[in-house]
mmCIF file of C-alpha atoms in Angstrom:
data_model
loop_
_atom_site.group_PDB
_atom_site.id
_atom_site.type_symbol
_atom_site.label_atom_id
_atom_site.label_comp_id
_atom_site.label_asym_id
_atom_site.label_seq_id
_atom_site.Cartn_x
_atom_site.Cartn_y
_atom_site.Cartn_z
ATOM 1 C CA MET J 1 -11.950 87.391 64.874
ATOM 2 C CA GLN J 2 -10.769 88.120 61.392
ATOM 3 C CA SER J 3 -7.485 88.789 60.176
ATOM 4 C CA SER J 4 -6.191 88.553 56.565
ATOM 5 C CA GLY J 5 -9.621 87.186 55.160
ATOM 6 C CA ARG J 6 -9.481 84.387 57.178
ATOM 7 C CA LEU J 7 -11.196 83.134 60.465
ATOM 8 C CA GLU J 8 -8.973 82.148 63.086
ATOM 9 C CA PRO J 9 -10.245 80.269 66.389
ATOM 10 C CA GLU J 10 -9.346 82.298 69.629
ATOM 11 C CA ASN J 11 -7.794 79.498 71.521
ATOM 12 C CA GLU J 12 -5.218 78.936 68.818
ATOM 13 C CA PRO J 13 -1.791 80.516 69.483
ATOM 14 C CA ARG J 14 -0.414 82.925 66.947
ATOM 15 C CA PRO J 15 2.995 83.270 65.517
ATOM 16 C CA ARG J 16 5.497 85.826 67.548
ATOM 17 C CA PHE J 17 5.585 87.844 64.586
ATOM 18 C CA PHE J 18 1.904 88.960 64.164
ATOM 19 C CA ALA J 19 1.337 89.210 67.889
ATOM 20 C CA PRO J 20 0.302 92.707 69.179
ATOM 21 C CA VAL J 21 3.384 94.461 70.809
ATOM 22 C CA SER J 22 3.340 94.780 74.548
ATOM 23 C CA ASP J 23 4.881 97.619 76.456
ATOM 24 C CA PHE J 24 7.718 95.138 77.673
ATOM 25 C CA GLU J 25 8.617 94.287 73.917
ATOM 26 C CA ALA J 26 8.359 97.899 72.738
ATOM 27 C CA GLU J 27 11.527 98.863 75.197
ATOM 28 C CA ARG J 28 13.550 96.102 73.064
ATOM 29 C CA SER J 29 15.352 96.396 69.859
ATOM 30 C CA PRO J 30 14.608 93.496 67.285
ATOM 31 C CA ALA J 31 17.628 91.808 68.541
ATOM 32 C CA GLY J 32 16.403 91.533 72.068
ATOM 33 C CA PHE J 33 18.579 93.931 73.561
ATOM 34 C CA LYS J 34 16.958 96.570 75.680
ATOM 35 C CA LYS J 35 16.899 100.274 74.235
ATOM 36 C CA PHE J 36 18.858 102.798 76.151
ATOM 37 C CA LYS J 37 17.765 106.391 76.545
ATOM 38 C CA PHE J 38 20.463 109.165 76.817
ATOM 39 C CA ASP J 39 19.904 112.361 78.700
ATOM 40 C CA GLY J 40 22.012 115.439 78.189
ATOM 41 C CA GLU J 41 23.156 114.899 81.645
ATOM 42 C CA GLU J 42 24.610 111.525 81.421
ATOM 43 C CA GLU J 43 26.633 112.558 78.375
ATOM 44 C CA ALA J 44 28.002 115.751 79.707
ATOM 45 C CA ALA J 45 30.163 113.602 82.486
ATOM 46 C CA LYS J 46 33.189 115.886 83.630
ATOM 47 C CA ARG J 47 36.600 114.607 82.809
ATOM 48 C CA VAL J 48 39.280 115.178 85.523
ATOM 49 C CA VAL J 49 42.556 116.247 84.733
ATOM 50 C CA ARG J 50 45.335 115.072 87.039
ATOM 51 C CA SER J 51 48.989 115.455 86.702
ATOM 52 C CA THR J 52 51.209 112.883 85.525
ATOM 53 C CA LYS J 53 52.488 112.790 89.187
ATOM 54 C CA GLU J 54 49.160 112.506 90.937
ATOM 55 C CA LYS J 55 48.647 109.490 88.422
ATOM 56 C CA ARG J 56 51.719 107.877 89.188
ATOM 57 C CA TYR J 57 51.600 108.327 92.962
ATOM 58 C CA GLU J 58 47.994 107.134 93.203
ATOM 59 C CA GLU J 59 48.784 103.903 91.493
ATOM 60 C CA LEU J 60 51.596 103.675 94.204
ATOM 61 C CA THR J 61 49.766 104.208 97.177
ATOM 62 C CA ASN J 62 47.085 101.708 95.857
ATOM 63 C CA LEU J 63 49.354 98.970 95.333
ATOM 64 C CA ILE J 64 50.628 99.758 99.122
ATOM 65 C CA LYS J 65 47.360 99.519 100.273
ATOM 66 C CA GLN J 66 47.005 96.030 98.658
ATOM 67 C CA ILE J 67 50.208 94.845 99.737
ATOM 68 C CA ARG J 68 49.143 96.095 103.551
ATOM 69 C CA ASN J 69 46.074 93.947 103.223
ATOM 70 C CA HIS J 70 47.753 90.919 101.834
ATOM 71 C CA LYS J 71 50.109 91.212 105.150
ATOM 72 C CA LYS J 72 47.388 91.301 107.294
ATOM 73 C CA ILE J 73 45.964 87.696 106.295
ATOM 74 C CA LYS J 74 49.530 86.660 105.644
ATOM 75 C CA ASP J 75 48.961 85.912 101.988
ATOM 76 C CA MET J 76 52.268 85.594 100.557
ATOM 77 C CA SER J 77 51.377 84.931 96.991
ATOM 78 C CA SER J 78 49.170 87.810 96.336
ATOM 79 C CA MET J 79 51.705 89.906 98.375
ATOM 80 C CA LEU J 80 54.303 88.520 95.887
ATOM 81 C CA SER J 81 52.403 89.653 92.947
ATOM 82 C CA SER J 82 51.562 93.234 94.365
ATOM 83 C CA PHE J 83 55.266 93.776 95.206
ATOM 84 C CA GLU J 84 56.153 93.173 91.826
ATOM 85 C CA GLU J 85 53.490 95.195 90.607
ATOM 86 C CA LEU J 86 55.009 97.991 92.842
ATOM 87 C CA THR J 87 58.349 97.833 91.475
ATOM 88 C CA ARG J 88 57.452 98.060 87.983
ATOM 89 C CA ALA J 89 54.767 101.097 88.928
ATOM 90 C CA TYR J 90 57.829 102.609 90.669
ATOM 91 C CA GLN J 91 59.985 102.196 87.787
ATOM 92 C CA LYS J 92 57.211 103.701 85.736
ATOM 93 C CA ALA J 93 57.134 106.441 88.246
ATOM 94 C CA LEU J 94 60.993 107.166 88.003
ATOM 95 C CA PRO J 95 60.917 110.058 85.702
ATOM 96 C CA VAL J 96 58.552 111.786 87.527
ATOM 97 C CA VAL J 97 60.115 111.139 91.118
ATOM 98 C CA THR J 98 63.458 112.785 89.426
ATOM 99 C CA LYS J 99 61.545 115.267 87.867
ATOM 100 C CA GLU J 100 59.385 116.488 90.888
ATOM 101 C CA GLU J 101 61.161 115.088 93.888
ATOM 102 C CA ASN J 102 64.989 115.817 92.722
ATOM 103 C CA GLY J 103 65.659 112.202 92.293
ATOM 104 C CA VAL J 104 64.681 111.548 96.379
ATOM 105 C CA THR J 105 62.753 108.511 96.812
ATOM 106 C CA PRO J 106 59.331 109.165 98.043
ATOM 107 C CA ARG J 107 59.197 108.464 101.935
ATOM 108 C CA PHE J 108 55.772 106.006 101.685
ATOM 109 C CA TYR J 109 57.696 103.909 99.363
ATOM 110 C CA VAL J 110 60.732 103.687 101.347
ATOM 111 C CA ARG J 111 58.589 103.031 104.370
ATOM 112 C CA ILE J 112 56.776 100.074 102.584
ATOM 113 C CA LEU J 113 60.008 98.368 101.659
ATOM 114 C CA ALA J 114 61.177 98.838 105.331
ATOM 115 C CA GLU J 115 58.049 97.420 106.522
ATOM 116 C CA LEU J 116 57.809 94.417 104.087
ATOM 117 C CA ASP J 117 61.571 93.564 105.003
ATOM 118 C CA ALA J 118 60.742 93.654 108.800
ATOM 119 C CA PHE J 119 57.634 91.320 108.139
ATOM 120 C CA ILE J 120 59.469 89.124 105.830
ATOM 121 C CA ASN J 121 62.013 88.622 108.422
ATOM 122 C CA GLU J 122 59.586 87.950 110.967
ATOM 123 C CA VAL J 123 57.772 85.444 109.225
ATOM 124 C CA TRP J 124 60.790 83.559 108.051
ATOM 125 C CA GLU J 125 62.104 83.333 111.685
ATOM 126 C CA ASP J 126 58.814 81.314 112.929
ATOM 127 C CA LYS J 127 59.856 78.389 111.606
ATOM 128 C CA GLU J 128 56.722 76.564 113.050
ATOM 129 C CA GLY J 129 54.446 78.969 111.041
ATOM 130 C CA ARG J 130 56.593 78.453 107.812
ATOM 131 C CA LYS J 131 56.050 74.625 108.237
ATOM 132 C CA ASN J 132 52.310 75.035 108.583
ATOM 133 C CA MET J 133 51.987 77.545 105.617
ATOM 134 C CA SER J 134 50.516 76.147 102.371
ATOM 135 C CA LYS J 135 52.987 75.210 99.531
ATOM 136 C CA ASN J 136 52.381 77.961 97.420
ATOM 137 C CA ASN J 137 52.561 80.396 100.266
ATOM 138 C CA SER J 138 55.551 79.028 101.387
ATOM 139 C CA LYS J 139 57.433 79.052 97.841
ATOM 140 C CA SER J 140 55.741 82.885 97.604
ATOM 141 C CA LEU J 141 57.623 83.689 101.063
ATOM 142 C CA ALA J 142 61.056 82.333 99.655
ATOM 143 C CA SER J 143 60.679 84.194 96.467
ATOM 144 C CA MET J 144 59.643 87.588 98.051
ATOM 145 C CA ARG J 145 62.546 87.322 100.321
ATOM 146 C CA GLN J 146 64.954 86.798 97.837
ATOM 147 C CA LYS J 147 63.413 89.674 95.432
ATOM 148 C CA LEU J 148 63.225 91.927 98.428
ATOM 149 C CA ARG J 149 66.922 91.357 99.369
ATOM 150 C CA LYS J 150 67.994 91.812 95.990
ATOM 151 C CA TYR J 151 65.784 94.865 95.536
ATOM 152 C CA SER J 152 67.177 96.455 98.833
ATOM 153 C CA ASN J 153 70.516 96.206 97.666
ATOM 154 C CA VAL J 154 69.601 98.858 95.115
ATOM 155 C CA GLU J 155 67.729 101.163 97.724
ATOM 156 C CA LYS J 156 70.397 100.119 100.197
ATOM 157 C CA CYS J 157 70.966 103.648 101.332
ATOM 158 C CA PHE J 158 67.477 104.744 101.644
ATOM 159 C CA LEU J 159 66.373 101.614 103.838
ATOM 160 C CA PHE J 160 69.291 102.178 106.004
ATOM 161 C CA PHE J 161 68.549 105.883 106.496
ATOM 162 C CA HIS J 162 64.765 104.803 107.047
ATOM 163 C CA PHE J 163 65.485 102.252 109.584
ATOM 164 C CA CYS J 164 67.848 104.598 111.403
ATOM 165 C CA THR J 165 65.294 107.597 111.428
ATOM 166 C CA SER J 166 61.769 105.666 112.189
ATOM 167 C CA GLU J 167 62.975 102.364 114.371
ATOM 168 C CA ILE J 168 60.929 103.826 116.791
ATOM 169 C CA PHE J 169 57.599 103.583 114.757
ATOM 170 C CA PHE J 170 58.365 99.876 113.671
ATOM 171 C CA HIS J 171 59.135 98.925 117.148
ATOM 172 C CA ILE J 172 61.889 96.475 115.537
ATOM 173 C CA GLU J 173 63.748 94.406 118.447
ATOM 174 C CA GLY J 174 67.192 92.728 117.874
ATOM 175 C CA SER J 175 67.366 94.109 114.549
ATOM 176 C CA ASP J 176 71.522 94.070 114.241
ATOM 177 C CA GLU J 177 71.699 93.331 110.666
ATOM 178 C CA SER J 178 73.429 95.662 108.480
ATOM 179 C CA LEU J 179 71.878 96.721 105.335
#
């Protein structure tokens, strides 16, 4: 085989620079990254326009779902962080709530606060279960209880109303504590 005027043995490896381009290498750029081909369909992705209310309420409901999942597995540290995110998200959504709902706290938000209060009190009363918890979960439970009590004082009238109207749904027995 001849190339550039000199004879090269066939078994001698060629430098990569002079090697013939294979199909695989043709798809790659000089830096080694794969080239992407764009179709007109991919570029024309439709944007969904949502109202601020929908965005804020979706954020709140996603956080509520997370809290309920953490509640099922009794993961107190994750529940605490999700609760803190929920309170921040609610503060962020407060202008929308005051405008759209005339300042009335959404029912799903009050309900999750009531569920959390009942759950935290139930776990707190189980002294044997608290002893078997990990140190991190135990600290998170105490912190969650304290933050929920502090936050419930702010939302006191809403929680009281919710407990009175929906005690049947929660099956809370022996709940003589006043909010």
